[in-house]
mmCIF file of C-alpha atoms in Angstrom:
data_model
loop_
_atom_site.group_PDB
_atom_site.id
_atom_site.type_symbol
_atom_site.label_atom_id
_atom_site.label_comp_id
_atom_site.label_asym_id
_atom_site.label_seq_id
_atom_site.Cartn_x
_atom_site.Cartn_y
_atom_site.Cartn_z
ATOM 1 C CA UNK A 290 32.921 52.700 3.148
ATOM 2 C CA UNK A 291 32.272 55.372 0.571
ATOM 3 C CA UNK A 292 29.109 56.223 -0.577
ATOM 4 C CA UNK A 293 27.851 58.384 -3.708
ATOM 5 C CA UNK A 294 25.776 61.142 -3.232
ATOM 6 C CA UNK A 295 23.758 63.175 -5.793
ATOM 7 C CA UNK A 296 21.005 65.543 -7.240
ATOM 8 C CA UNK A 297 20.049 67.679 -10.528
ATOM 9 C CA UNK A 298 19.859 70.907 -10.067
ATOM 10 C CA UNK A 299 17.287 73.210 -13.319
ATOM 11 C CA UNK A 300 20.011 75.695 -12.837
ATOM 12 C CA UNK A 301 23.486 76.174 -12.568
ATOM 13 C CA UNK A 302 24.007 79.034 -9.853
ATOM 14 C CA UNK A 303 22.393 76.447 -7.589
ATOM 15 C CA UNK A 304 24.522 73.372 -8.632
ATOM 16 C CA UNK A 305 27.467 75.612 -8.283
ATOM 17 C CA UNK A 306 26.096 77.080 -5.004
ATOM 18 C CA UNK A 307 25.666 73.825 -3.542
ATOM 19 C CA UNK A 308 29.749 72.850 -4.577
ATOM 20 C CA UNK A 309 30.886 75.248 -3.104
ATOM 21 C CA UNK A 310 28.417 73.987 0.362
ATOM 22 C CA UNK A 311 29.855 70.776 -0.143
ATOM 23 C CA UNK A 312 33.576 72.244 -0.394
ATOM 24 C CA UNK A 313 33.252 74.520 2.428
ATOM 25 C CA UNK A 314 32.142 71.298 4.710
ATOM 26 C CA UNK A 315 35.271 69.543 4.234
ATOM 27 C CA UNK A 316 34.846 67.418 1.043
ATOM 28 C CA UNK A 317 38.042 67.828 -1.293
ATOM 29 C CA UNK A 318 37.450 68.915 -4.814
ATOM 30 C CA UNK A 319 38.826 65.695 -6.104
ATOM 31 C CA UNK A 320 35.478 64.294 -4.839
ATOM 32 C CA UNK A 321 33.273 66.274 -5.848
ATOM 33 C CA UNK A 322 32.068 66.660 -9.745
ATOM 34 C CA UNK A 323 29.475 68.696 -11.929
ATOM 35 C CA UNK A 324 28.313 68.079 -15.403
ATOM 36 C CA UNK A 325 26.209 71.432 -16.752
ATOM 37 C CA UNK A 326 24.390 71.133 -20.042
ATOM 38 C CA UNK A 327 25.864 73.866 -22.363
ATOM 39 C CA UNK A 328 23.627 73.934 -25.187
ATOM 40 C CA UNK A 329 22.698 77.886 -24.966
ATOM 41 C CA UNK A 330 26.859 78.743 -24.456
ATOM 42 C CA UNK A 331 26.536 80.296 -21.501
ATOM 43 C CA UNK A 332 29.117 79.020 -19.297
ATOM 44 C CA UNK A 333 32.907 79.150 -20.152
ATOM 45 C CA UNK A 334 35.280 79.712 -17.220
ATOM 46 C CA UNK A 335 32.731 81.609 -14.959
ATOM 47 C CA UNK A 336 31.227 81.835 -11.636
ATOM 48 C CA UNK A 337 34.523 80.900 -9.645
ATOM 49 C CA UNK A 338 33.849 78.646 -6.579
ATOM 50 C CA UNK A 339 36.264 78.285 -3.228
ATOM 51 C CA UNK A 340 38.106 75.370 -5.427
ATOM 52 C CA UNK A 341 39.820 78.940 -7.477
ATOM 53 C CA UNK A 342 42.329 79.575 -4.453
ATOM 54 C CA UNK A 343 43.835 76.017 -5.262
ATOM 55 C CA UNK A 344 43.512 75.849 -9.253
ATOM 56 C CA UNK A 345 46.966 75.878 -11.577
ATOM 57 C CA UNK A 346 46.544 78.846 -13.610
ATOM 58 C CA UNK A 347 45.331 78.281 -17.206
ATOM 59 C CA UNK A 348 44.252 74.535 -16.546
ATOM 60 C CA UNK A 349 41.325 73.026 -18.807
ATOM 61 C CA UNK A 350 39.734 70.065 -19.377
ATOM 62 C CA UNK A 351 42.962 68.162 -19.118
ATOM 63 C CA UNK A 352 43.374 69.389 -15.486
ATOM 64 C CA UNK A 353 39.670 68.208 -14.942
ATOM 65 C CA UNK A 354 40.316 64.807 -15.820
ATOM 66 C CA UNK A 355 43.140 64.489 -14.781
ATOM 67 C CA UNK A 356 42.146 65.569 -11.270
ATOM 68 C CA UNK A 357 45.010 68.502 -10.976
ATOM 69 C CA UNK A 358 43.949 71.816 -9.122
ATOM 70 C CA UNK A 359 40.359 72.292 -8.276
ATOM 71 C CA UNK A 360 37.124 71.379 -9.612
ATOM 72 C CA UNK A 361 35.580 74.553 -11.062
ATOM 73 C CA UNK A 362 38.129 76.315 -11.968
ATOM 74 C CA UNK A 363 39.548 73.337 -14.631
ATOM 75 C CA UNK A 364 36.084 73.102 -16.019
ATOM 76 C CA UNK A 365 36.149 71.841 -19.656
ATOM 77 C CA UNK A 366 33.664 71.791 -22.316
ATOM 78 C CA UNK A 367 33.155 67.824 -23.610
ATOM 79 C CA UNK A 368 30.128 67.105 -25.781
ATOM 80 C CA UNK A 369 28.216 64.272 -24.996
ATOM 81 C CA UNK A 370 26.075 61.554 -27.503
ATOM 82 C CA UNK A 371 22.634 62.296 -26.641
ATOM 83 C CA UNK A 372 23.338 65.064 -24.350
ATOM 84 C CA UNK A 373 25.054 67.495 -26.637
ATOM 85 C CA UNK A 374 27.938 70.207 -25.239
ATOM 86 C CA UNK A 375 28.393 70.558 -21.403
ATOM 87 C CA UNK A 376 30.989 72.012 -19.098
ATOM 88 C CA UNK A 377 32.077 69.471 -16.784
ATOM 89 C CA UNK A 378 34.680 68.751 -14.506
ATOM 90 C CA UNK A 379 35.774 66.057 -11.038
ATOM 91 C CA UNK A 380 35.929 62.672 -10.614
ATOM 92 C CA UNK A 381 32.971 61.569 -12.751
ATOM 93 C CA UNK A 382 34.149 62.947 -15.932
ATOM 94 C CA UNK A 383 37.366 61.821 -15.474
ATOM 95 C CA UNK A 384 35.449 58.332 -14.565
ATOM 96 C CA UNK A 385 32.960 58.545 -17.737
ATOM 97 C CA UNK A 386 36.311 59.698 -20.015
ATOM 98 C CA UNK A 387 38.772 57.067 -19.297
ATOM 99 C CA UNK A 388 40.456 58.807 -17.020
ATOM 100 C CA UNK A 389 42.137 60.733 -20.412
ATOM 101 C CA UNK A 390 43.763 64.163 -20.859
ATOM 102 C CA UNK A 391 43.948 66.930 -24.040
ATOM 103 C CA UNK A 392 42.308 70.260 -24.752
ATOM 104 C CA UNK A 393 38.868 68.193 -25.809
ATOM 105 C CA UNK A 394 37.389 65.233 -24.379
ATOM 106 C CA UNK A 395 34.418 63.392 -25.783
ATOM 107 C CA UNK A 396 32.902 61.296 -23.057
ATOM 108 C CA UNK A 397 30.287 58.905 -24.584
ATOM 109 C CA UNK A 398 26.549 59.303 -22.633
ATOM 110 C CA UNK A 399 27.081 55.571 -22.108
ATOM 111 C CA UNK A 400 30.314 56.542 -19.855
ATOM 112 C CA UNK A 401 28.251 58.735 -17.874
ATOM 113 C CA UNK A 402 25.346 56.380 -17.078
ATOM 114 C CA UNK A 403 27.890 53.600 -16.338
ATOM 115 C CA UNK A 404 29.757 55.534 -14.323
ATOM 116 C CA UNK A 405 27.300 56.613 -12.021
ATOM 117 C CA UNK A 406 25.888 53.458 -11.936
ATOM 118 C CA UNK A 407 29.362 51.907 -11.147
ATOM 119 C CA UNK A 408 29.651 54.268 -8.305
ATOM 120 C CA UNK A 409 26.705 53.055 -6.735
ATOM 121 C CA UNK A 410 24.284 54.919 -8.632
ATOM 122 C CA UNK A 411 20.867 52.945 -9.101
ATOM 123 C CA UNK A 412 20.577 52.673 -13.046
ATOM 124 C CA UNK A 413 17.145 53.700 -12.921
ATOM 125 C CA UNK A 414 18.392 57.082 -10.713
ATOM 126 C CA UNK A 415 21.300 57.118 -13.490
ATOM 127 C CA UNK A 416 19.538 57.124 -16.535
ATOM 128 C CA UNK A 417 17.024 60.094 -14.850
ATOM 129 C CA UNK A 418 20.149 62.301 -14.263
ATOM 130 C CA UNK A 419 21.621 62.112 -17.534
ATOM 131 C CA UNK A 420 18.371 62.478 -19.006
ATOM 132 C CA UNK A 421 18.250 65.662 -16.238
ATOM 133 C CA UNK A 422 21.747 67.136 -18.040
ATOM 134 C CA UNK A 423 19.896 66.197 -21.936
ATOM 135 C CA UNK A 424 16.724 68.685 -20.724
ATOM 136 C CA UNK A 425 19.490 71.657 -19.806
ATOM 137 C CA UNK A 426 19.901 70.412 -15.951
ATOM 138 C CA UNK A 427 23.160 70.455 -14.146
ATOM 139 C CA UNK A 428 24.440 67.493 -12.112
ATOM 140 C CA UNK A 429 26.272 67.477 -8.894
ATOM 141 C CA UNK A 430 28.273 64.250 -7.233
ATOM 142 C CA UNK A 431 30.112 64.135 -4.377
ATOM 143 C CA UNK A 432 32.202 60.376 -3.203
ATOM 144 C CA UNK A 433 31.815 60.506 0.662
ATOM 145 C CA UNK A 434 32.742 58.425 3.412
ATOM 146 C CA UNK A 435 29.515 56.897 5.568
ATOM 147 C CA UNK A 436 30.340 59.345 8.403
ATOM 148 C CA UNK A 437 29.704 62.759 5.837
ATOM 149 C CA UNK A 438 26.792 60.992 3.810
ATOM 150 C CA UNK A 439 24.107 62.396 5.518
ATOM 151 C CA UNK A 440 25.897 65.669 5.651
ATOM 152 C CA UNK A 441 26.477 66.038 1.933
ATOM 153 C CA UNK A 442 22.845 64.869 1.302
ATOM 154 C CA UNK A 443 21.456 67.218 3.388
ATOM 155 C CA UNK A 444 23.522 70.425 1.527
ATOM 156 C CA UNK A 445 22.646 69.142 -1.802
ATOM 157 C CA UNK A 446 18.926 69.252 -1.003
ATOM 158 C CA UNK A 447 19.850 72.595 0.692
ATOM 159 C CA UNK A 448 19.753 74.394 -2.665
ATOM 160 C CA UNK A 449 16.718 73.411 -4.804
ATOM 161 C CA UNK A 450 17.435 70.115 -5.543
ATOM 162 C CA UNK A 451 15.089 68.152 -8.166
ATOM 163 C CA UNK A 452 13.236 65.696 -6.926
ATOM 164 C CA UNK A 453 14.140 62.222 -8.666
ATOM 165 C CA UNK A 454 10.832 60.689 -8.265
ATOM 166 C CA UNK A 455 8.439 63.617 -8.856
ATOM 167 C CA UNK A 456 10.749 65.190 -12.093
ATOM 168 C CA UNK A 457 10.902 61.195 -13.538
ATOM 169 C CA UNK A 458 7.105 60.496 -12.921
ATOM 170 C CA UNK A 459 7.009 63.625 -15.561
ATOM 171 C CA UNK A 460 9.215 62.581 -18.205
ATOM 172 C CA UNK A 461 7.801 59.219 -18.422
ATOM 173 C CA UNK A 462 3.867 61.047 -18.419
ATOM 174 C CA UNK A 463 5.455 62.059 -22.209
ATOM 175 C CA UNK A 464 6.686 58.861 -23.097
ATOM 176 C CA UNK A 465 10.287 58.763 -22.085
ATOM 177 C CA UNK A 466 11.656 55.639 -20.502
ATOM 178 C CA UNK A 467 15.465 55.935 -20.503
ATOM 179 C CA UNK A 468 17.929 57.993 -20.997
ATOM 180 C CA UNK A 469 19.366 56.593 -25.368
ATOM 181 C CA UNK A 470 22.854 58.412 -26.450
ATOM 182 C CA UNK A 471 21.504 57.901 -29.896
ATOM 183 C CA UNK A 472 18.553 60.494 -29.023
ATOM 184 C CA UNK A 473 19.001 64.212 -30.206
ATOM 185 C CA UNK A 474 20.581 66.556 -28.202
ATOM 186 C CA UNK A 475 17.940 69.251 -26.995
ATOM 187 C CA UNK A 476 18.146 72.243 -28.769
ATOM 188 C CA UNK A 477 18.697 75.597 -27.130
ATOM 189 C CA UNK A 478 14.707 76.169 -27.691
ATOM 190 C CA UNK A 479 13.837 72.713 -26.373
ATOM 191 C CA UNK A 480 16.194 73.587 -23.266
ATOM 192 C CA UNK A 481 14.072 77.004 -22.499
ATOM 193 C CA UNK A 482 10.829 75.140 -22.991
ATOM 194 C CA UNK A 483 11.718 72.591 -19.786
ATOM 195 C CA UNK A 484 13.057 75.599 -17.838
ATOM 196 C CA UNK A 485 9.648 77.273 -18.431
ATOM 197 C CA UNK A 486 7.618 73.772 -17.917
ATOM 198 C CA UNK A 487 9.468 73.274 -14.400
ATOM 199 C CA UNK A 488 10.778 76.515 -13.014
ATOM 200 C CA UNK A 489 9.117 79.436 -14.769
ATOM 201 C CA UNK A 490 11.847 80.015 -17.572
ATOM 202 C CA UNK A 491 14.800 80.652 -15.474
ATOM 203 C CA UNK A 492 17.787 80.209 -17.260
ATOM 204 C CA UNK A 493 20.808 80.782 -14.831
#
């Protein structure tokens, strides 16, 4: 049996700190995935994980999806309804994007909820991690057999991992209830004010 396994990381040196955990214990790249909010345009092809020894040089989002070379070095930039611009790459965008190919994908938010939910995902957990992306978060997934679940949970909490329940309990003390594609994006200012709410304005 395979099992999902995931978590929302306020920045991205940890999301991409804990890929590369997850990569260095075994799991390929083709199951592994990250979605990074990009509304500030920080991140283009940067901060190179293991997957770079593998990659096909010059591949983009159409590698991503398409699940050719490795995951963080075919990172793409898609913008998401409700989310706004992210790099993403791995099995869940390729999921959330029908599986398509080309220099630009637009995934709809609706794709991304749906496919974590169709991966196992509980909707309510779903709609918090997209929500999680909207804010400026970063989202790590990794498909795992039942032998490596515990494993791969265990290095995802490893590196400063939000917690679901205590992070949700906050959005919904402001009113939110679930994550709504039609919703504005946040804006770069809006992204800086979480980071400062939650982790004292970090922003990397």
């Amino acid at each position: 049996m395979t099992q999902t396994v995931t978590a929302l990381y306020d920045t991205y040196d940890s999301a991409v700190s804990a890929v590369n955990a997850l990569e260095t214990s075994g799991i390929p790249h083709s199951d592994i995935s990250i979605v990074s909010n990009n509304v500030e345009n920080r991140y283009n092809k940067d901060r190179s994980t293991n997957a770079a020894e593998d990659a096909g040089k010059g591949a983009g989002i159409g590698a991503a999806v398409g699940g050719v070379g490795g995951l963080l070095t075919g990172l793409g930039l898609l913008a998401i309804p409700g989310v706004g611009p992210v790099v993403a790459g791995g099995w869940l965008v390729a999921t959330a994007a029908g599986a398509a190919t080309g220099a630009v994908v637009g995934a709809a938010a609706g794709g991304l909820v749906g496919s974590l939910t169709g991966a196992g995902v509980p909707e309510r957990d779903a709609h918090f991690y997209a929500e999680g992306v909207r804010r400026g978060g970063t989202l790590v997934t990794a498909r795992v057999d039942d032998a490596r679940a515990s494993t791969a949970r265990e290095i995802l909490q490893r590196y400063n991992a939000v917690d679901p329940s205590v992070r949700g309990t906050a959005y919904r003390e402001t009113g939110w209830t679930s994550f709504d594609e039609n919703a504005p994006a946040y804006t770069p200012e809006q992204v800086a004010s979480e980071r400062a709410r939650y982790i004292g304005g970090t922003s990397n």
